[in-house]
Amino acid sequence: MYCSVVDPEHDSVTGRNRSQRPQRTHHEVADELRARIRSGSLRPGERLPTQARLAQEFGVERGAVRQALRVLQSERLLTNVSKGSPATVAPDPAGALTGPQAPPLPTTVTLAPRIATAFAADHVEIDAVCLTSISLTLAIGEPLRQIHAGRLKPAKVDVRVLLPSRDIELAFPVPVEGSGDDWVHERWLAMRNAQGQVLQHNLLALRATHGIDVHVTFRALPFTPPVKLYLLNGTEALFAYYTLTRREAEADHEQPALYDAQGTQSMLFAFRQGAGLRDTTFVEQSHLWFNALWETISSELVLTS
């Protein structure tokens, strides 16, 4: 048995027609539920009402409720978020990392749940700037599993990725001693191409398996991006610095010491449109920056050796 979170003011017994209220976004639904969890109105281990009941309370479609619940699950405030049963408040919500005030976490921790939440939309739009697409390829795995399990079904997916051109001299990875550059460059190029091909193949396969309209496009940058950026559905920006470290030589293979960046461990800073003037402006400016690169100095990219 679960306890209701329906506010009497919004209950149907009041006779108020939900269509008379402005349609809320899934972010607003998430904000309200987050506030109830933080205030103790929703207690650890307590089950929420069904998604249908929450949709009725907030005057939104069930898809918006699912997105809101996945946001809170990614923040570790909810567990058991699925179509089959009501979600449950996490055992220790006070210790969860939540909302715009949450500290950044590594890409491997942060990106997958944010991508999965983005895939709950009818039209998924993802733009990315990165050194290779390995983090994005890994993160896409979660929504793909949910699509194949029947828990997600977007109608359209548009993905645009900006990667360094094969023809430039990379700022990193580079050998510490300035030798063996060809080997380092070829290894990076092979990874860039392989990860891009896997990402492209896995997404385009959704056309045949689920009838989803998918478009995946890559373009080449004439420089090495010092940061990585992911833009999700026009409303969220995830930003991280590539921090260089020295990687020692592999003695068995006589490979040189490198200055390189571990992108999967880069700390992602989250900005969300509507979470305040700073966040909204950052998201808007990030889109302007990405589109300017895409439409001006980037060039066609072919994922081959």
PDB file of C-alpha atoms in Angstrom:
ATOM      1  CA  MET A   1       0.000   0.000   0.000  1.00  0.00           C
ATOM      2  CA  TYR A   2       1.265   3.471  -0.821  1.00  0.00           C
ATOM      3  CA  CYS A   3       0.350   6.860   0.560  1.00  0.00           C
ATOM      4  CA  SER A   4      -1.094   9.481  -1.728  1.00  0.00           C
ATOM      5  CA  VAL A   5       0.825  12.608  -2.613  1.00  0.00           C
ATOM      6  CA  VAL A   6      -2.242  14.225  -4.139  1.00  0.00           C
ATOM      7  CA  ASP A   7      -2.654  17.760  -2.900  1.00  0.00           C
ATOM      8  CA  PRO A   8      -6.345  18.292  -2.029  1.00  0.00           C
ATOM      9  CA  GLU A   9      -6.188  21.515  -3.984  1.00  0.00           C
ATOM     10  CA  HIS A  10      -5.538  19.481  -7.125  1.00  0.00           C
ATOM     11  CA  ASP A  11      -7.712  16.470  -6.375  1.00  0.00           C
ATOM     12  CA  SER A  12     -10.474  15.723  -8.823  1.00  0.00           C
ATOM     13  CA  VAL A  13     -13.063  15.952  -6.034  1.00  0.00           C
ATOM     14  CA  THR A  14     -12.643  19.713  -6.105  1.00  0.00           C
ATOM     15  CA  GLY A  15     -14.358  19.670  -9.452  1.00  0.00           C
ATOM     16  CA  ARG A  16     -11.569  21.649 -11.122  1.00  0.00           C
ATOM     17  CA  ASN A  17     -10.909  20.688 -14.689  1.00  0.00           C
ATOM     18  CA  ARG A  18      -7.205  20.033 -15.233  1.00  0.00           C
ATOM     19  CA  SER A  19      -7.425  21.392 -18.773  1.00  0.00           C
ATOM     20  CA  GLN A  20      -8.061  24.806 -17.255  1.00  0.00           C
ATOM     21  CA  ARG A  21      -4.581  24.826 -15.713  1.00  0.00           C
ATOM     22  CA  PRO A  22      -1.479  25.568 -17.775  1.00  0.00           C
ATOM     23  CA  GLN A  23       0.274  22.401 -18.944  1.00  0.00           C
ATOM     24  CA  ARG A  24       3.270  21.704 -16.740  1.00  0.00           C
ATOM     25  CA  THR A  25       6.602  20.443 -17.991  1.00  0.00           C
ATOM     26  CA  HIS A  26       8.217  17.270 -16.700  1.00  0.00           C
ATOM     27  CA  HIS A  27      10.838  19.463 -15.004  1.00  0.00           C
ATOM     28  CA  GLU A  28       8.109  21.176 -12.984  1.00  0.00           C
ATOM     29  CA  VAL A  29       6.651  17.818 -11.997  1.00  0.00           C
ATOM     30  CA  ALA A  30      10.116  16.636 -10.943  1.00  0.00           C
ATOM     31  CA  ASP A  31      10.674  19.847  -8.969  1.00  0.00           C
ATOM     32  CA  GLU A  32       7.421  19.393  -7.038  1.00  0.00           C
ATOM     33  CA  LEU A  33       8.062  15.732  -6.216  1.00  0.00           C
ATOM     34  CA  ARG A  34      11.670  16.529  -5.278  1.00  0.00           C
ATOM     35  CA  ALA A  35      10.441  19.212  -2.880  1.00  0.00           C
ATOM     36  CA  ARG A  36       8.032  16.743  -1.246  1.00  0.00           C
ATOM     37  CA  ILE A  37      10.828  14.219  -0.755  1.00  0.00           C
ATOM     38  CA  ARG A  38      13.186  16.825   0.702  1.00  0.00           C
ATOM     39  CA  SER A  39      10.514  18.154   3.061  1.00  0.00           C
ATOM     40  CA  GLY A  40       9.651  14.695   4.354  1.00  0.00           C
ATOM     41  CA  SER A  41       6.150  14.778   2.933  1.00  0.00           C
ATOM     42  CA  LEU A  42       7.234  11.696   1.015  1.00  0.00           C
ATOM     43  CA  ARG A  43       9.200   9.403   3.323  1.00  0.00           C
ATOM     44  CA  PRO A  44      12.039   6.936   2.574  1.00  0.00           C
ATOM     45  CA  GLY A  45      10.630   3.664   1.263  1.00  0.00           C
ATOM     46  CA  GLU A  46       7.199   5.151   0.558  1.00  0.00           C
ATOM     47  CA  ARG A  47       5.529   4.265  -2.724  1.00  0.00           C
ATOM     48  CA  LEU A  48       4.258   7.024  -4.978  1.00  0.00           C
ATOM     49  CA  PRO A  49       0.859   6.876  -6.669  1.00  0.00           C
ATOM     50  CA  THR A  50       0.676   5.298 -10.099  1.00  0.00           C
ATOM     51  CA  GLN A  51       1.869   7.268 -13.101  1.00  0.00           C
ATOM     52  CA  ALA A  52      -1.743   7.623 -14.250  1.00  0.00           C
ATOM     53  CA  ARG A  53      -2.735   9.138 -10.927  1.00  0.00           C
ATOM     54  CA  LEU A  54       0.233  11.518 -10.917  1.00  0.00           C
ATOM     55  CA  ALA A  55      -0.622  12.567 -14.463  1.00  0.00           C
ATOM     56  CA  GLN A  56      -4.144  13.376 -13.315  1.00  0.00           C
ATOM     57  CA  GLU A  57      -2.888  15.348 -10.332  1.00  0.00           C
ATOM     58  CA  PHE A  58      -0.429  17.465 -12.284  1.00  0.00           C
ATOM     59  CA  GLY A  59      -2.586  17.812 -15.386  1.00  0.00           C
ATOM     60  CA  VAL A  60       0.036  16.353 -17.732  1.00  0.00           C
ATOM     61  CA  GLU A  61       0.429  13.400 -20.047  1.00  0.00           C
ATOM     62  CA  ARG A  62       1.868  10.184 -18.609  1.00  0.00           C
ATOM     63  CA  GLY A  63       4.975  10.664 -20.729  1.00  0.00           C
ATOM     64  CA  ALA A  64       5.791  13.820 -18.760  1.00  0.00           C
ATOM     65  CA  VAL A  65       5.366  11.903 -15.508  1.00  0.00           C
ATOM     66  CA  ARG A  66       7.705   9.152 -16.727  1.00  0.00           C
ATOM     67  CA  GLN A  67      10.322  11.743 -17.640  1.00  0.00           C
ATOM     68  CA  ALA A  68       9.998  13.393 -14.230  1.00  0.00           C
ATOM     69  CA  LEU A  69      10.354  10.084 -12.416  1.00  0.00           C
ATOM     70  CA  ARG A  70      13.445   9.185 -14.423  1.00  0.00           C
ATOM     71  CA  VAL A  71      15.004  12.538 -13.550  1.00  0.00           C
ATOM     72  CA  LEU A  72      14.501  11.769  -9.861  1.00  0.00           C
ATOM     73  CA  GLN A  73      15.780   8.235 -10.334  1.00  0.00           C
ATOM     74  CA  SER A  74      18.959   9.595 -11.934  1.00  0.00           C
ATOM     75  CA  GLU A  75      19.344  11.815  -8.855  1.00  0.00           C
ATOM     76  CA  ARG A  76      18.988   8.724  -6.643  1.00  0.00           C
ATOM     77  CA  LEU A  77      15.816  10.001  -5.015  1.00  0.00           C
ATOM     78  CA  LEU A  78      13.559   7.253  -6.438  1.00  0.00           C
ATOM     79  CA  THR A  79      13.890   3.550  -7.117  1.00  0.00           C
ATOM     80  CA  ASN A  80      11.793   1.018  -9.057  1.00  0.00           C
ATOM     81  CA  VAL A  81      10.835   3.487 -11.772  1.00  0.00           C
ATOM     82  CA  SER A  82       9.090   1.454 -14.458  1.00  0.00           C
ATOM     83  CA  LYS A  83       5.745   1.056 -16.162  1.00  0.00           C
ATOM     84  CA  GLY A  84       4.859  -1.938 -14.042  1.00  0.00           C
ATOM     85  CA  SER A  85       4.593  -0.520 -10.533  1.00  0.00           C
ATOM     86  CA  PRO A  86       4.671   2.805  -8.660  1.00  0.00           C
ATOM     87  CA  ALA A  87       8.083   4.285  -7.942  1.00  0.00           C
ATOM     88  CA  THR A  88       9.496   4.181  -4.420  1.00  0.00           C
ATOM     89  CA  VAL A  89      11.311   6.906  -2.490  1.00  0.00           C
ATOM     90  CA  ALA A  90      14.958   5.930  -2.018  1.00  0.00           C
ATOM     91  CA  PRO A  91      16.008   4.599   1.416  1.00  0.00           C
ATOM     92  CA  ASP A  92      18.326   7.573   1.988  1.00  0.00           C
ATOM     93  CA  PRO A  93      17.047  10.542  -0.039  1.00  0.00           C
ATOM     94  CA  ALA A  94      18.840  12.970   2.282  1.00  0.00           C
ATOM     95  CA  GLY A  95      22.141  11.635   0.993  1.00  0.00           C
ATOM     96  CA  ALA A  96      21.149  11.762  -2.663  1.00  0.00           C
ATOM     97  CA  LEU A  97      22.764  14.152  -5.092  1.00  0.00           C
ATOM     98  CA  THR A  98      19.847  16.139  -6.410  1.00  0.00           C
ATOM     99  CA  GLY A  99      18.806  19.039  -8.566  1.00  0.00           C
ATOM    100  CA  PRO A 100      20.826  21.990  -9.829  1.00  0.00           C
ATOM    101  CA  GLN A 101      22.690  22.177  -6.513  1.00  0.00           C
ATOM    102  CA  ALA A 102      24.152  18.674  -6.903  1.00  0.00           C
ATOM    103  CA  PRO A 103      27.931  18.488  -7.302  1.00  0.00           C
ATOM    104  CA  PRO A 104      29.271  17.204 -10.630  1.00  0.00           C
ATOM    105  CA  LEU A 105      29.891  13.494 -11.077  1.00  0.00           C
ATOM    106  CA  PRO A 106      32.029  11.582 -13.610  1.00  0.00           C
ATOM    107  CA  THR A 107      30.651  11.202 -17.109  1.00  0.00           C
ATOM    108  CA  THR A 108      30.264   7.448 -16.628  1.00  0.00           C
ATOM    109  CA  VAL A 109      27.897   8.090 -13.687  1.00  0.00           C
ATOM    110  CA  THR A 110      25.991  11.125 -14.930  1.00  0.00           C
ATOM    111  CA  LEU A 111      25.496  10.767 -18.664  1.00  0.00           C
ATOM    112  CA  ALA A 112      23.593   7.480 -19.040  1.00  0.00           C
ATOM    113  CA  PRO A 113      20.604   8.395 -16.808  1.00  0.00           C
ATOM    114  CA  ARG A 114      20.392  11.869 -18.357  1.00  0.00           C
ATOM    115  CA  ILE A 115      20.391  10.364 -21.872  1.00  0.00           C
ATOM    116  CA  ALA A 116      17.743   7.830 -20.799  1.00  0.00           C
ATOM    117  CA  THR A 117      15.565  10.662 -19.488  1.00  0.00           C
ATOM    118  CA  ALA A 118      16.008  12.525 -22.774  1.00  0.00           C
ATOM    119  CA  PHE A 119      14.794   9.431 -24.664  1.00  0.00           C
ATOM    120  CA  ALA A 120      11.464   9.587 -22.848  1.00  0.00           C
ATOM    121  CA  ALA A 121      10.546  12.519 -25.123  1.00  0.00           C
ATOM    122  CA  ASP A 122       8.640  11.970 -28.347  1.00  0.00           C
ATOM    123  CA  HIS A 123      11.352  13.798 -30.315  1.00  0.00           C
ATOM    124  CA  VAL A 124      14.852  13.176 -28.970  1.00  0.00           C
ATOM    125  CA  GLU A 125      17.533  15.717 -29.905  1.00  0.00           C
ATOM    126  CA  ILE A 126      21.146  15.195 -28.833  1.00  0.00           C
ATOM    127  CA  ASP A 127      24.083  17.383 -29.869  1.00  0.00           C
ATOM    128  CA  ALA A 128      27.596  16.529 -28.719  1.00  0.00           C
ATOM    129  CA  VAL A 129      31.102  17.957 -28.961  1.00  0.00           C
ATOM    130  CA  CYS A 130      33.828  15.538 -27.876  1.00  0.00           C
ATOM    131  CA  LEU A 131      37.244  14.056 -28.628  1.00  0.00           C
ATOM    132  CA  THR A 132      35.772  10.629 -29.361  1.00  0.00           C
ATOM    133  CA  SER A 133      32.184   9.507 -28.926  1.00  0.00           C
ATOM    134  CA  ILE A 134      32.990   6.724 -26.464  1.00  0.00           C
ATOM    135  CA  SER A 135      31.075   8.264 -23.520  1.00  0.00           C
ATOM    136  CA  LEU A 136      28.017   8.934 -25.684  1.00  0.00           C
ATOM    137  CA  THR A 137      28.156   5.446 -27.205  1.00  0.00           C
ATOM    138  CA  LEU A 138      28.236   3.884 -23.740  1.00  0.00           C
ATOM    139  CA  ALA A 139      25.453   6.136 -22.430  1.00  0.00           C
ATOM    140  CA  ILE A 140      23.146   5.364 -25.360  1.00  0.00           C
ATOM    141  CA  GLY A 141      23.150   1.730 -24.272  1.00  0.00           C
ATOM    142  CA  GLU A 142      20.694   2.381 -21.422  1.00  0.00           C
ATOM    143  CA  PRO A 143      17.878   3.948 -23.489  1.00  0.00           C
ATOM    144  CA  LEU A 144      18.441   1.320 -26.185  1.00  0.00           C
ATOM    145  CA  ARG A 145      17.803  -1.392 -23.597  1.00  0.00           C
ATOM    146  CA  GLN A 146      14.658   0.405 -22.457  1.00  0.00           C
ATOM    147  CA  ILE A 147      13.427   0.761 -26.044  1.00  0.00           C
ATOM    148  CA  HIS A 148      13.981  -2.942 -26.730  1.00  0.00           C
ATOM    149  CA  ALA A 149      12.175  -3.765 -23.460  1.00  0.00           C
ATOM    150  CA  GLY A 150       9.193  -1.656 -24.557  1.00  0.00           C
ATOM    151  CA  ARG A 151       9.574   0.956 -21.813  1.00  0.00           C
ATOM    152  CA  LEU A 152      10.520   3.784 -24.195  1.00  0.00           C
ATOM    153  CA  LYS A 153       9.241   4.559 -27.687  1.00  0.00           C
ATOM    154  CA  PRO A 154      10.306   7.926 -29.118  1.00  0.00           C
ATOM    155  CA  ALA A 155       8.937   8.731 -32.559  1.00  0.00           C
ATOM    156  CA  LYS A 156      12.056  10.534 -33.783  1.00  0.00           C
ATOM    157  CA  VAL A 157      15.738  10.699 -32.806  1.00  0.00           C
ATOM    158  CA  ASP A 158      18.167  13.312 -34.137  1.00  0.00           C
ATOM    159  CA  VAL A 159      21.818  13.073 -33.090  1.00  0.00           C
ATOM    160  CA  ARG A 160      24.568  15.455 -34.211  1.00  0.00           C
ATOM    161  CA  VAL A 161      28.183  14.916 -33.170  1.00  0.00           C
ATOM    162  CA  LEU A 162      31.205  17.172 -33.662  1.00  0.00           C
ATOM    163  CA  LEU A 163      34.571  15.383 -33.542  1.00  0.00           C
ATOM    164  CA  PRO A 164      38.128  16.496 -34.408  1.00  0.00           C
ATOM    165  CA  SER A 165      39.140  16.106 -38.028  1.00  0.00           C
ATOM    166  CA  ARG A 166      41.556  13.315 -38.912  1.00  0.00           C
ATOM    167  CA  ASP A 167      43.714  15.831 -40.805  1.00  0.00           C
ATOM    168  CA  ILE A 168      44.675  18.116 -37.912  1.00  0.00           C
ATOM    169  CA  GLU A 169      47.598  17.947 -35.501  1.00  0.00           C
ATOM    170  CA  LEU A 170      45.896  17.056 -32.245  1.00  0.00           C
ATOM    171  CA  ALA A 171      46.657  19.035 -29.090  1.00  0.00           C
ATOM    172  CA  PHE A 172      46.122  15.729 -27.228  1.00  0.00           C
ATOM    173  CA  PRO A 173      46.709  12.862 -27.007  1.00  0.00           C
ATOM    174  CA  VAL A 174      50.371  13.520 -27.789  1.00  0.00           C
ATOM    175  CA  PRO A 175      53.642  11.847 -26.773  1.00  0.00           C
ATOM    176  CA  VAL A 176      55.505  13.509 -23.920  1.00  0.00           C
ATOM    177  CA  GLU A 177      58.803  13.422 -25.775  1.00  0.00           C
ATOM    178  CA  GLY A 178      57.376  14.547 -29.083  1.00  0.00           C
ATOM    179  CA  SER A 179      58.099  11.293 -30.900  1.00  0.00           C
ATOM    180  CA  GLY A 180      55.866   8.492 -32.111  1.00  0.00           C
ATOM    181  CA  ASP A 181      53.168  10.960 -33.085  1.00  0.00           C
ATOM    182  CA  ASP A 182      51.955   8.885 -36.020  1.00  0.00           C
ATOM    183  CA  TRP A 183      51.233   5.928 -33.774  1.00  0.00           C
ATOM    184  CA  VAL A 184      49.351   8.061 -31.232  1.00  0.00           C
ATOM    185  CA  HIS A 185      47.315   9.772 -33.922  1.00  0.00           C
ATOM    186  CA  GLU A 186      46.421   6.500 -35.629  1.00  0.00           C
ATOM    187  CA  ARG A 187      45.285   4.961 -32.361  1.00  0.00           C
ATOM    188  CA  TRP A 188      43.054   7.962 -31.619  1.00  0.00           C
ATOM    189  CA  LEU A 189      41.673   7.918 -35.172  1.00  0.00           C
ATOM    190  CA  ALA A 190      40.845   4.212 -34.960  1.00  0.00           C
ATOM    191  CA  MET A 191      38.983   4.805 -31.690  1.00  0.00           C
ATOM    192  CA  ARG A 192      37.137   7.836 -33.054  1.00  0.00           C
ATOM    193  CA  ASN A 193      35.973   5.886 -36.089  1.00  0.00           C
ATOM    194  CA  ALA A 194      35.094   2.673 -34.258  1.00  0.00           C
ATOM    195  CA  GLN A 195      33.062   4.381 -31.541  1.00  0.00           C
ATOM    196  CA  GLY A 196      31.273   6.566 -34.075  1.00  0.00           C
ATOM    197  CA  GLN A 197      30.395   3.575 -36.214  1.00  0.00           C
ATOM    198  CA  VAL A 198      28.995   1.657 -33.230  1.00  0.00           C
ATOM    199  CA  LEU A 199      26.932   4.672 -32.156  1.00  0.00           C
ATOM    200  CA  GLN A 200      25.612   5.172 -35.662  1.00  0.00           C
ATOM    201  CA  HIS A 201      24.832   1.494 -36.221  1.00  0.00           C
ATOM    202  CA  ASN A 202      23.019   1.021 -32.901  1.00  0.00           C
ATOM    203  CA  LEU A 203      20.831   4.078 -33.398  1.00  0.00           C
ATOM    204  CA  LEU A 204      20.019   3.502 -37.071  1.00  0.00           C
ATOM    205  CA  ALA A 205      19.022  -0.077 -36.239  1.00  0.00           C
ATOM    206  CA  LEU A 206      16.010   1.372 -34.405  1.00  0.00           C
ATOM    207  CA  ARG A 207      14.489   2.190 -37.786  1.00  0.00           C
ATOM    208  CA  ALA A 208      14.138  -1.461 -38.695  1.00  0.00           C
ATOM    209  CA  THR A 209      13.465  -2.888 -35.233  1.00  0.00           C
ATOM    210  CA  HIS A 210      11.043  -0.280 -33.881  1.00  0.00           C
ATOM    211  CA  GLY A 211      10.053   2.008 -36.754  1.00  0.00           C
ATOM    212  CA  ILE A 212      11.708   5.051 -35.165  1.00  0.00           C
ATOM    213  CA  ASP A 213      12.751   7.902 -37.449  1.00  0.00           C
ATOM    214  CA  VAL A 214      16.487   8.176 -36.692  1.00  0.00           C
ATOM    215  CA  HIS A 215      19.101  10.549 -38.089  1.00  0.00           C
ATOM    216  CA  VAL A 216      22.758  10.490 -36.974  1.00  0.00           C
ATOM    217  CA  THR A 217      25.206  13.004 -38.429  1.00  0.00           C
ATOM    218  CA  PHE A 218      28.901  13.602 -37.756  1.00  0.00           C
ATOM    219  CA  ARG A 219      30.961  16.636 -38.717  1.00  0.00           C
ATOM    220  CA  ALA A 220      34.666  17.346 -38.314  1.00  0.00           C
ATOM    221  CA  LEU A 221      36.228  20.195 -36.332  1.00  0.00           C
ATOM    222  CA  PRO A 222      39.522  21.837 -37.369  1.00  0.00           C
ATOM    223  CA  PHE A 223      40.715  21.851 -33.733  1.00  0.00           C
ATOM    224  CA  THR A 224      40.969  19.656 -30.641  1.00  0.00           C
ATOM    225  CA  PRO A 225      38.048  20.497 -28.314  1.00  0.00           C
ATOM    226  CA  PRO A 226      39.359  21.234 -24.791  1.00  0.00           C
ATOM    227  CA  VAL A 227      35.906  20.492 -23.364  1.00  0.00           C
ATOM    228  CA  LYS A 228      33.051  18.077 -23.968  1.00  0.00           C
ATOM    229  CA  LEU A 229      29.461  19.223 -24.256  1.00  0.00           C
ATOM    230  CA  TYR A 230      26.170  17.356 -24.507  1.00  0.00           C
ATOM    231  CA  LEU A 231      22.924  19.194 -25.335  1.00  0.00           C
ATOM    232  CA  LEU A 232      19.738  17.252 -24.634  1.00  0.00           C
ATOM    233  CA  ASN A 233      16.343  18.072 -26.145  1.00  0.00           C
ATOM    234  CA  GLY A 234      17.097  21.783 -26.223  1.00  0.00           C
ATOM    235  CA  THR A 235      16.611  22.053 -22.456  1.00  0.00           C
ATOM    236  CA  GLU A 236      19.731  20.666 -20.807  1.00  0.00           C
ATOM    237  CA  ALA A 237      23.490  21.129 -21.203  1.00  0.00           C
ATOM    238  CA  LEU A 238      26.115  18.837 -19.687  1.00  0.00           C
ATOM    239  CA  PHE A 239      29.609  20.334 -19.741  1.00  0.00           C
ATOM    240  CA  ALA A 240      33.017  18.926 -18.754  1.00  0.00           C
ATOM    241  CA  TYR A 241      36.665  19.857 -19.063  1.00  0.00           C
ATOM    242  CA  TYR A 242      39.194  17.497 -20.601  1.00  0.00           C
ATOM    243  CA  THR A 243      41.910  17.460 -17.929  1.00  0.00           C
ATOM    244  CA  LEU A 244      45.265  16.253 -19.235  1.00  0.00           C
ATOM    245  CA  THR A 245      47.367  13.745 -17.338  1.00  0.00           C
ATOM    246  CA  ARG A 246      50.593  11.951 -18.087  1.00  0.00           C
ATOM    247  CA  ARG A 247      50.185   8.296 -18.982  1.00  0.00           C
ATOM    248  CA  GLU A 248      53.380   6.341 -18.608  1.00  0.00           C
ATOM    249  CA  ALA A 249      54.860   4.243 -21.372  1.00  0.00           C
ATOM    250  CA  GLU A 250      53.840   0.614 -21.765  1.00  0.00           C
ATOM    251  CA  ALA A 251      57.180  -1.135 -21.490  1.00  0.00           C
ATOM    252  CA  ASP A 252      56.122  -4.396 -23.142  1.00  0.00           C
ATOM    253  CA  HIS A 253      55.028  -2.648 -26.303  1.00  0.00           C
ATOM    254  CA  GLU A 254      57.569   0.183 -26.300  1.00  0.00           C
ATOM    255  CA  GLN A 255      54.781   2.710 -26.487  1.00  0.00           C
ATOM    256  CA  PRO A 256      55.663   6.307 -25.518  1.00  0.00           C
ATOM    257  CA  ALA A 257      54.467   8.207 -22.471  1.00  0.00           C
ATOM    258  CA  LEU A 258      51.494  10.377 -23.396  1.00  0.00           C
ATOM    259  CA  TYR A 259      49.706  13.518 -22.381  1.00  0.00           C
ATOM    260  CA  ASP A 260      46.103  12.369 -22.606  1.00  0.00           C
ATOM    261  CA  ALA A 261      42.638  12.910 -21.096  1.00  0.00           C
ATOM    262  CA  GLN A 262      40.296  10.285 -19.665  1.00  0.00           C
ATOM    263  CA  GLY A 263      37.026  11.629 -20.989  1.00  0.00           C
ATOM    264  CA  THR A 264      34.842   9.031 -19.263  1.00  0.00           C
ATOM    265  CA  GLN A 265      36.088  10.331 -15.904  1.00  0.00           C
ATOM    266  CA  SER A 266      35.594  14.029 -16.703  1.00  0.00           C
ATOM    267  CA  MET A 267      33.270  15.695 -14.198  1.00  0.00           C
ATOM    268  CA  LEU A 268      30.009  16.752 -15.834  1.00  0.00           C
ATOM    269  CA  PHE A 269      28.397  20.034 -14.794  1.00  0.00           C
ATOM    270  CA  ALA A 270      24.642  20.105 -15.449  1.00  0.00           C
ATOM    271  CA  PHE A 271      22.702  23.190 -16.574  1.00  0.00           C
ATOM    272  CA  ARG A 272      18.963  23.135 -17.173  1.00  0.00           C
ATOM    273  CA  GLN A 273      16.764  25.637 -18.939  1.00  0.00           C
ATOM    274  CA  GLY A 274      14.289  27.105 -16.482  1.00  0.00           C
ATOM    275  CA  ALA A 275      16.402  26.364 -13.395  1.00  0.00           C
ATOM    276  CA  GLY A 276      17.420  30.016 -13.118  1.00  0.00           C
ATOM    277  CA  LEU A 277      18.829  32.786 -15.265  1.00  0.00           C
ATOM    278  CA  ARG A 278      22.383  31.435 -15.166  1.00  0.00           C
ATOM    279  CA  ASP A 279      21.372  27.918 -16.222  1.00  0.00           C
ATOM    280  CA  THR A 280      18.959  29.108 -18.894  1.00  0.00           C
ATOM    281  CA  THR A 281      21.542  31.451 -20.389  1.00  0.00           C
ATOM    282  CA  PHE A 282      24.211  28.741 -20.373  1.00  0.00           C
ATOM    283  CA  VAL A 283      21.925  26.312 -22.226  1.00  0.00           C
ATOM    284  CA  GLU A 284      20.957  28.947 -24.793  1.00  0.00           C
ATOM    285  CA  GLN A 285      24.540  30.081 -25.381  1.00  0.00           C
ATOM    286  CA  SER A 286      25.734  26.488 -25.655  1.00  0.00           C
ATOM    287  CA  HIS A 287      23.222  25.877 -28.436  1.00  0.00           C
ATOM    288  CA  LEU A 288      24.340  29.026 -30.230  1.00  0.00           C
ATOM    289  CA  TRP A 289      27.983  27.939 -29.919  1.00  0.00           C
ATOM    290  CA  PHE A 290      27.286  24.421 -31.188  1.00  0.00           C
ATOM    291  CA  ASN A 291      25.193  25.580 -34.128  1.00  0.00           C
ATOM    292  CA  ALA A 292      27.804  28.167 -35.102  1.00  0.00           C
ATOM    293  CA  LEU A 293      30.497  25.482 -35.231  1.00  0.00           C
ATOM    294  CA  TRP A 294      28.212  23.098 -37.098  1.00  0.00           C
ATOM    295  CA  GLU A 295      27.213  25.637 -39.737  1.00  0.00           C
ATOM    296  CA  THR A 296      30.552  27.412 -40.301  1.00  0.00           C
ATOM    297  CA  ILE A 297      33.988  25.855 -39.794  1.00  0.00           C
ATOM    298  CA  SER A 298      33.056  22.168 -39.445  1.00  0.00           C
ATOM    299  CA  SER A 299      33.275  19.871 -42.482  1.00  0.00           C
ATOM    300  CA  GLU A 300      31.989  16.513 -43.634  1.00  0.00           C
ATOM    301  CA  LEU A 301      33.271  13.604 -41.565  1.00  0.00           C
ATOM    302  CA  VAL A 302      33.540  10.049 -42.851  1.00  0.00           C
ATOM    303  CA  LEU A 303      34.107   7.370 -40.225  1.00  0.00           C
ATOM    304  CA  THR A 304      36.756   5.400 -42.084  1.00  0.00           C
ATOM    305  CA  SER A 305      40.492   4.929 -41.650  1.00  0.00           C
TER     306      SER A 305
END
